[in-house]
mmCIF file of C-alpha atoms in Angstrom:
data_model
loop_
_atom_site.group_PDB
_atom_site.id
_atom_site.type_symbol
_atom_site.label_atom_id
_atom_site.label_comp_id
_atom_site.label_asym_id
_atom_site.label_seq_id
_atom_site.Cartn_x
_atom_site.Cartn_y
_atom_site.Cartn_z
ATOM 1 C CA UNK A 1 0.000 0.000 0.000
ATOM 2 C CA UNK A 2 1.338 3.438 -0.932
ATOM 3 C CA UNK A 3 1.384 5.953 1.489
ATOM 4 C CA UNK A 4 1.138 9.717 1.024
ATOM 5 C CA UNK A 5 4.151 12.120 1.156
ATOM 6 C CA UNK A 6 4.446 16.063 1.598
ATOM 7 C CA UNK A 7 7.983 15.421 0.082
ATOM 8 C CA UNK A 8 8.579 16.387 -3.604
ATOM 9 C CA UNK A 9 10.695 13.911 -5.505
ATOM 10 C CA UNK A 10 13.595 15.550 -7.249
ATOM 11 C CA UNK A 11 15.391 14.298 -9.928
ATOM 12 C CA UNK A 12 19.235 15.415 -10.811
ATOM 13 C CA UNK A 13 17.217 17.196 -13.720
ATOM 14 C CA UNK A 14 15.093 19.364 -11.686
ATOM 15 C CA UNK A 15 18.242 20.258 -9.503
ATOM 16 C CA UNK A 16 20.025 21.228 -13.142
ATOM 17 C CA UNK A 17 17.091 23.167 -14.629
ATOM 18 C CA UNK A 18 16.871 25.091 -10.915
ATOM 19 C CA UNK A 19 20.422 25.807 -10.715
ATOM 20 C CA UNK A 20 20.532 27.381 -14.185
ATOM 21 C CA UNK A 21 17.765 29.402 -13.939
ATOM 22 C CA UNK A 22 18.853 30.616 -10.958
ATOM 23 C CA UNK A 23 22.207 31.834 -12.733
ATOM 24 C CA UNK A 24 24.678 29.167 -12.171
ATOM 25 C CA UNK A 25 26.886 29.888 -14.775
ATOM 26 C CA UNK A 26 29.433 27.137 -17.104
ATOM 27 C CA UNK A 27 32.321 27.521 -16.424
ATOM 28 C CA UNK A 28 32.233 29.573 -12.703
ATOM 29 C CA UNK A 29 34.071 28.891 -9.827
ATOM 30 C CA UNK A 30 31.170 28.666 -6.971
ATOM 31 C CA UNK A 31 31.065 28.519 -3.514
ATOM 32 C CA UNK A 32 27.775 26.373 -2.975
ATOM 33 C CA UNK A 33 26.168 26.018 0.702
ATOM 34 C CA UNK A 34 23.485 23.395 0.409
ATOM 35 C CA UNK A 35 21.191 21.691 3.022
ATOM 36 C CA UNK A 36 19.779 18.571 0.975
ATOM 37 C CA UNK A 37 16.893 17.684 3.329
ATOM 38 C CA UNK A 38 15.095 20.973 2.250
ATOM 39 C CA UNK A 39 14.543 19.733 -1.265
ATOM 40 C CA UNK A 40 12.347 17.038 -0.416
ATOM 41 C CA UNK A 41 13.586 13.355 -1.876
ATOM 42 C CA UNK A 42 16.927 13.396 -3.527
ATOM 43 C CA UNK A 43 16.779 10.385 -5.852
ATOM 44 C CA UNK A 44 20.250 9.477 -5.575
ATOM 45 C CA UNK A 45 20.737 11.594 -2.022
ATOM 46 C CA UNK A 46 24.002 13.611 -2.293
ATOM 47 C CA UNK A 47 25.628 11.919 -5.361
ATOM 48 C CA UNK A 48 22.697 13.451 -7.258
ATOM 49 C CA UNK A 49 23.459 17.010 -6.064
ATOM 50 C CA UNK A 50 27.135 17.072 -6.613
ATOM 51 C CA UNK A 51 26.464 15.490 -9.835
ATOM 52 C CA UNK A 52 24.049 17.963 -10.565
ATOM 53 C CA UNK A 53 26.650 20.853 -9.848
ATOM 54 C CA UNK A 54 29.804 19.203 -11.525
ATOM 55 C CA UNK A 55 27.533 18.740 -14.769
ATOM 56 C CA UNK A 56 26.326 22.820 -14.457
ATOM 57 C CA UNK A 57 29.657 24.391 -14.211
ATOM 58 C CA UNK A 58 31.480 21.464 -16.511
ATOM 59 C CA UNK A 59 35.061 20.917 -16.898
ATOM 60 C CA UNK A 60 36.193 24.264 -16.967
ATOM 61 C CA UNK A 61 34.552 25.218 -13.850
ATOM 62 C CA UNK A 62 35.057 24.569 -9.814
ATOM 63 C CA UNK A 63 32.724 23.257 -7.236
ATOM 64 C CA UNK A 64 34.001 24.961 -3.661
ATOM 65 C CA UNK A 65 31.825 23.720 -0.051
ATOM 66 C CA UNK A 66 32.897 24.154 3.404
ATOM 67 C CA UNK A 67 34.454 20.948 4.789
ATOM 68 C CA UNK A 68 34.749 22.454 8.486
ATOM 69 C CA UNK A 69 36.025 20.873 11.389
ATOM 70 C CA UNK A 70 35.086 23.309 13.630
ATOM 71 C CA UNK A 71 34.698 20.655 17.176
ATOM 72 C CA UNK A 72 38.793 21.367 16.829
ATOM 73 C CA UNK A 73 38.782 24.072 19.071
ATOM 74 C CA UNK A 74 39.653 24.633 22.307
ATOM 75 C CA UNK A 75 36.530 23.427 24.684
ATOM 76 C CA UNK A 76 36.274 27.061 26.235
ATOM 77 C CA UNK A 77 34.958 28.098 22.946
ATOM 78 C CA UNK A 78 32.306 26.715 23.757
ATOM 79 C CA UNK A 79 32.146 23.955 21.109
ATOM 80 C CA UNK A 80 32.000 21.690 22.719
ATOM 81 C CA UNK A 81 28.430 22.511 24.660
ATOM 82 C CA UNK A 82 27.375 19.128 25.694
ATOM 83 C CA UNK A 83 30.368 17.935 27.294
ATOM 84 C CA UNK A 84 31.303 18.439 30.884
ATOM 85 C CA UNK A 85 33.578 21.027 32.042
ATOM 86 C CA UNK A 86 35.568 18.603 33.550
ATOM 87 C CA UNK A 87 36.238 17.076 30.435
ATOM 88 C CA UNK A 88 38.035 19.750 28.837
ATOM 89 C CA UNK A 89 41.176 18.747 29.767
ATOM 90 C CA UNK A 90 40.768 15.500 27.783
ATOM 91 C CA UNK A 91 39.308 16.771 25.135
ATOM 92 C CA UNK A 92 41.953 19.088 24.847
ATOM 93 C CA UNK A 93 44.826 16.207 24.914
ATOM 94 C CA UNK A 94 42.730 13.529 23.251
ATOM 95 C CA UNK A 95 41.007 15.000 20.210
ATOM 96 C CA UNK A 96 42.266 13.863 16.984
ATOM 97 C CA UNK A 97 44.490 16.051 14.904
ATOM 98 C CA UNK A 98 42.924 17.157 11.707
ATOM 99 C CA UNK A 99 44.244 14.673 8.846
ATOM 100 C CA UNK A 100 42.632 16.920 5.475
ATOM 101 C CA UNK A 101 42.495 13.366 4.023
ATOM 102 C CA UNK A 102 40.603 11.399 6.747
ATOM 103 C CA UNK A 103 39.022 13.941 9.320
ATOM 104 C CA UNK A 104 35.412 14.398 8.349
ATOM 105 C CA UNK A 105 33.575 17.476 8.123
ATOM 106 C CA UNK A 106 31.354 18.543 11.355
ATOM 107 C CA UNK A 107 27.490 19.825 10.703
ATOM 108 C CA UNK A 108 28.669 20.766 6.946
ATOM 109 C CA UNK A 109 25.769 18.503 5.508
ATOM 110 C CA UNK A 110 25.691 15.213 3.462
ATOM 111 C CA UNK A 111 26.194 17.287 -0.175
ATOM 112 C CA UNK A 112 29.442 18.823 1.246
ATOM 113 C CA UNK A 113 30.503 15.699 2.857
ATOM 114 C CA UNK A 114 30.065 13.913 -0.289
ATOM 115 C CA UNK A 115 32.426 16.548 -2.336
ATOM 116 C CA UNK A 116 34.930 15.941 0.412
ATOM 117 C CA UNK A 117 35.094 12.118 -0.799
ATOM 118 C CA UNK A 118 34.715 12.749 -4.686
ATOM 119 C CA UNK A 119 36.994 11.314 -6.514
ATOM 120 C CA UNK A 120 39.921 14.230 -7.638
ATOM 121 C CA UNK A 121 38.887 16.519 -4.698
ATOM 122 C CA UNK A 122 41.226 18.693 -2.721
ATOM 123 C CA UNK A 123 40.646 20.031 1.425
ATOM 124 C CA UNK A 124 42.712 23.093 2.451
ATOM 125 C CA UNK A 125 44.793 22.496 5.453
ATOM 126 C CA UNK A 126 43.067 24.473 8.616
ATOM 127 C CA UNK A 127 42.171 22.388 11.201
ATOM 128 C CA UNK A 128 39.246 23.949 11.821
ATOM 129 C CA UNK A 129 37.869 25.566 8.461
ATOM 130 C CA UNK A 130 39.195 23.886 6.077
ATOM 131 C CA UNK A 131 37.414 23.926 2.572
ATOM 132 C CA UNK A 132 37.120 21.238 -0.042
ATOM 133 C CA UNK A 133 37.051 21.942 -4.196
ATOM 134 C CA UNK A 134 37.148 19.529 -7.259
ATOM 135 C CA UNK A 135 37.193 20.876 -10.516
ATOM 136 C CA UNK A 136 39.714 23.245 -12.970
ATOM 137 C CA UNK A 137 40.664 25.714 -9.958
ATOM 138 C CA UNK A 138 40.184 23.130 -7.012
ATOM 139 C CA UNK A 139 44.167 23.448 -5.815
ATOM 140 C CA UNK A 140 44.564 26.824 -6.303
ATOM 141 C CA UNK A 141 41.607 27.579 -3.910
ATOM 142 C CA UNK A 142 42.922 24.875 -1.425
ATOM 143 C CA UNK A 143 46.137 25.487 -1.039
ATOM 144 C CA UNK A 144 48.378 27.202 1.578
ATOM 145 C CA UNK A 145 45.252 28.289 3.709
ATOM 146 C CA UNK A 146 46.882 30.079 6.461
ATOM 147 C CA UNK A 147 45.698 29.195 10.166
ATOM 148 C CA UNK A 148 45.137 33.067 10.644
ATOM 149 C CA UNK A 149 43.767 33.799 7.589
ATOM 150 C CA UNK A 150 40.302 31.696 7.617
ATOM 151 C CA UNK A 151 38.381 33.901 5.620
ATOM 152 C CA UNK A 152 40.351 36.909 4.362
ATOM 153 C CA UNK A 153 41.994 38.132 0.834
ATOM 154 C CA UNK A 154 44.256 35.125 0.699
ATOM 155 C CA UNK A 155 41.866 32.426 2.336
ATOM 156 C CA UNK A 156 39.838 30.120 -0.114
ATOM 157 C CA UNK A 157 37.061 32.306 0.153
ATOM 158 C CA UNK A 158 39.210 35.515 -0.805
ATOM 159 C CA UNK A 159 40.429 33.544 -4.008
ATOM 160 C CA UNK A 160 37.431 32.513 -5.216
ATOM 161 C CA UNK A 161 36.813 36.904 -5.285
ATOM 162 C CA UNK A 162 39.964 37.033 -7.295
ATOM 163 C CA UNK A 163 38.659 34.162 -9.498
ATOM 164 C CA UNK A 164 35.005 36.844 -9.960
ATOM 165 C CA UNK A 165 33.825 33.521 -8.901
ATOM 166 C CA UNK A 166 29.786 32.819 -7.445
ATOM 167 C CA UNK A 167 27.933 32.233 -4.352
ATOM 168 C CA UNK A 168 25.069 28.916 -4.504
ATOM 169 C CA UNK A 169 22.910 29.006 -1.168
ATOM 170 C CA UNK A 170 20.487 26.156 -2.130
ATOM 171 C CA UNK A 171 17.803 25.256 0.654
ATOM 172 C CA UNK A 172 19.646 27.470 3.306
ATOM 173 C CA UNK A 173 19.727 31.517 4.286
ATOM 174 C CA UNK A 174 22.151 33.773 4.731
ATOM 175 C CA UNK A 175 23.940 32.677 7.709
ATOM 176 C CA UNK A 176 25.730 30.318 5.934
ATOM 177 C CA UNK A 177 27.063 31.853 3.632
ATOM 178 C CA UNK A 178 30.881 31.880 4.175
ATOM 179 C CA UNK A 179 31.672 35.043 1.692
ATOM 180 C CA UNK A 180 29.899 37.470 4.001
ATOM 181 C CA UNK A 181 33.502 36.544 6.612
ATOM 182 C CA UNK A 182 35.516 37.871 3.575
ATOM 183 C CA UNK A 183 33.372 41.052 4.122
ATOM 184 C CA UNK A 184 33.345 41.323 7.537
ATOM 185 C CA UNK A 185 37.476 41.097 6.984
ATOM 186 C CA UNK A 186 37.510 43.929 4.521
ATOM 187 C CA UNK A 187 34.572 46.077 6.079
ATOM 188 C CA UNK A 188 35.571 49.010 8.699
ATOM 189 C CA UNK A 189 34.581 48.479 11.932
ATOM 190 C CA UNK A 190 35.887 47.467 15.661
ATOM 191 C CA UNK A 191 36.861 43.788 14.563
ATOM 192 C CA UNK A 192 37.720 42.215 17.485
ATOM 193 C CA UNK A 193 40.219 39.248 17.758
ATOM 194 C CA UNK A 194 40.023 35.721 18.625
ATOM 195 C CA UNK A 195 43.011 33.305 19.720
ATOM 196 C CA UNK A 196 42.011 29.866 18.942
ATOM 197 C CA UNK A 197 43.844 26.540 19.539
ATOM 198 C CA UNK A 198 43.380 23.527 17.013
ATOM 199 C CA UNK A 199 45.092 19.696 16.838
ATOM 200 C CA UNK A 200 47.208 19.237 14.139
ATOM 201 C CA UNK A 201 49.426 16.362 12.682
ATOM 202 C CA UNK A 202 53.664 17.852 12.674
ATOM 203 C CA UNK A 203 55.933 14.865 11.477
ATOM 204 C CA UNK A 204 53.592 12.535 12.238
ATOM 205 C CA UNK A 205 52.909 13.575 16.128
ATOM 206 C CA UNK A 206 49.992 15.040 17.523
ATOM 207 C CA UNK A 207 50.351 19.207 18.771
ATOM 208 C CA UNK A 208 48.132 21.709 19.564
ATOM 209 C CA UNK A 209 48.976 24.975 17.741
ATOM 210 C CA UNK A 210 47.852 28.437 18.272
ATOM 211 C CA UNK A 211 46.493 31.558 16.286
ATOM 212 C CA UNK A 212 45.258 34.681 16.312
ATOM 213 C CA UNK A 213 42.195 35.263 13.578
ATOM 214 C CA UNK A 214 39.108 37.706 13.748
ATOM 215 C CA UNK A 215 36.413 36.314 15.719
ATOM 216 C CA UNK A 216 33.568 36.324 12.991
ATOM 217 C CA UNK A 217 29.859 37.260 14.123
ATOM 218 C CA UNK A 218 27.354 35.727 12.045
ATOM 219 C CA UNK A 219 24.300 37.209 13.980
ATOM 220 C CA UNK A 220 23.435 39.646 11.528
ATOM 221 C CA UNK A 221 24.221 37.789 8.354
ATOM 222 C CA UNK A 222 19.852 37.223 7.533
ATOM 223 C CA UNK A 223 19.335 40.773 8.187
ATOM 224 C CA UNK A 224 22.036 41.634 5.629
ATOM 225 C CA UNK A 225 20.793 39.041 3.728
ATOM 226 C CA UNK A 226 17.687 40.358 3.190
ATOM 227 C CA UNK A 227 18.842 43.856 2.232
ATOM 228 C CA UNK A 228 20.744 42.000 -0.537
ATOM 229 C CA UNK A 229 17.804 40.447 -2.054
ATOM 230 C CA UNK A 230 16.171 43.833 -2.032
ATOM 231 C CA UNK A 231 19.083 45.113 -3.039
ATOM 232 C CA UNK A 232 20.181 43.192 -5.935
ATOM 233 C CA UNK A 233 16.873 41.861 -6.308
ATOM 234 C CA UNK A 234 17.659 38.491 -5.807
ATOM 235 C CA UNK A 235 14.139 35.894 -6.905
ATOM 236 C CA UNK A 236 15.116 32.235 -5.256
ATOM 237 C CA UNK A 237 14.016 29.812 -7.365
ATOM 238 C CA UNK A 238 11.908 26.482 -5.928
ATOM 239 C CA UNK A 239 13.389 23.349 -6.559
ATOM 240 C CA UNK A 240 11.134 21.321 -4.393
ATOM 241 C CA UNK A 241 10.828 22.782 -0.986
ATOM 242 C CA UNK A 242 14.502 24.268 -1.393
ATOM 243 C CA UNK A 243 14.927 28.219 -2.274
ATOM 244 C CA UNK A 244 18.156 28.180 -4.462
ATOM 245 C CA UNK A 245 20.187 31.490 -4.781
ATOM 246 C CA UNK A 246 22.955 32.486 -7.017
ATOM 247 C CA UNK A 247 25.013 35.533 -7.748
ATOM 248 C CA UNK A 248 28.078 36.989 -7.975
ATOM 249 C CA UNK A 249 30.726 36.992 -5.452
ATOM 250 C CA UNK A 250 32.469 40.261 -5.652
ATOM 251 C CA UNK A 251 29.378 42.582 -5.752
ATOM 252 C CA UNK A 252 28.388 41.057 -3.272
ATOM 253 C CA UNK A 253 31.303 40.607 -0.881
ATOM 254 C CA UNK A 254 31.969 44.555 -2.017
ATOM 255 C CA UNK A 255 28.215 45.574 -0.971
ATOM 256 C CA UNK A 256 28.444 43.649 1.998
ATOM 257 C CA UNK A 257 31.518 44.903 3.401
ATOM 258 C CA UNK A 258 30.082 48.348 2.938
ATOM 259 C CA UNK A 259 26.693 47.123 4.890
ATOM 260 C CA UNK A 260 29.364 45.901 7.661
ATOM 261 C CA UNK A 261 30.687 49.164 8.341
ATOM 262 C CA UNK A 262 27.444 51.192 8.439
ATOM 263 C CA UNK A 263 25.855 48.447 10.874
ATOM 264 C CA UNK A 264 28.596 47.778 13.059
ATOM 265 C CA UNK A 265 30.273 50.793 13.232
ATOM 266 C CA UNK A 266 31.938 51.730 16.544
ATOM 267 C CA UNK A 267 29.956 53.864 18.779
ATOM 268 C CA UNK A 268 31.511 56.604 20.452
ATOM 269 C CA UNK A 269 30.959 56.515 24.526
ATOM 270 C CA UNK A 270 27.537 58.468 25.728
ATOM 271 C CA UNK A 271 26.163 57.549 21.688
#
């Protein structure tokens, strides 16, 4: 007996047809942020949706998603929320060392995970943000990324801008959308700083190293999201249940750098 479903079924067609018409071009570099569950059911699951994306940009193009590791911070970070206090200790001695070939990515969803394991993909090396790419640009956005430089002009994120590259949200908002940290780098305001510790492999041992980065706030990323849309008059397109978004990296990094600065500007004392 059949039952009934409020879940579309989606084909690797209807994910092509959406992603084009929402502007995904051949060819483009892309950061893409996707949440499959939003679409509904995936025939094929994950495999469908990279091969979706891989077939849209083609050879000469490059598939970028986060591959973050981010549980490889110190506990006090608070990452580690449902563990004991008295476990930091061991956490902090015991947690595996990032390995970019084995460590899997934390909370990055199954179409992200899945481009970490394709066949011909790279992983840049931070322990804790690390980024994965296949496709004609894949190494140059993964390589040397710089413990202190997670999302800034020489980061993954700041190459794809060099590359005029494109942003993909597909079934999620704004706050995850990694380009808005290149614009929170670049914007003017009272950046505050943030020394992190992360487990890495040296020689084949096991250390903890240290760095100093910008501590990124995300808590405003929908409402600039929003102005965007208005802005650039963004129209998602429905592929199933899941909003897709594309445009253009460096308006949009440029824009939002500029919305940065007027929203988080420092406030003189007695303001």
């Amino acid at each position: 007996m059949s039952e009934k479903t409020d879940r579309p079924l989606i084909l690797k067609e209807d994910i092509i047809a959406g992603l084009r018409k929402a502007g995904l071009k051949a060819g483009a570099s892309v950061f893409a942020h996707a949440s499959l569950s939003s679409f509904g059911f995936v025939m094929g699951g994950a495999e469908t949706a990279i091969r979706a994306l891989l077939e849209v940009v083609g050879p000469e193009g490059t598939l970028m998603m986060p591959a973050q590791t981010w549980k490889n911070l110190d506990p006090e970070t608070g990452v580690h929320w449902l563990e004991p206090e008295a476990w930091w200790p061991a956490i902090r001695e015991n947690w595996p060392a990032f390995d970019p070939a084995v460590t899997p990515s934390i909370g990055m969803g199954a179409v992200a995970e899945m481009l970490r394991t394709w066949p011909g993909s790279r992983r840049s090396s931070h322990p804790a943000r690390s980024v994965c790419a296949a496709g004609k640009h894949a190494a140059y956005l993964t390589e040397n990324h710089d413990l202190s430089d997670i999302f800034g002009d020489d980061s993954p994120t700041g190459r794809l801008y060099k590359l005029d590259g494109q942003v993909l949200l597909m079934g999620v908002g704004y706050d995850k959308n990694t380009s808005i940290h290149l614009a929170e780098y670049r914007a003017d305001w009272d950046k505050p700083m943030s020394r992190e510790w992360s487990a890495v492999y040296r020689e084949g041992k096991r250390e903890r190293v240290c760095y100093d980065t910008i501590a990124v706030d995300d808590s405003d990323f929908v409402a600039l999201g929003k102005d965007w849309d208005s802005f650039a008059g963004i129209r998602p397109v429905l592929v199933g249940n899941a909003e897709i978004r594309c445009f253009d990296q460096r308006p949009f990094v440029d824009w939002s750098a500029r919305w940065i600065t007027e929203h988080r500007k420092k406030t003189a004392p007695g303001e």
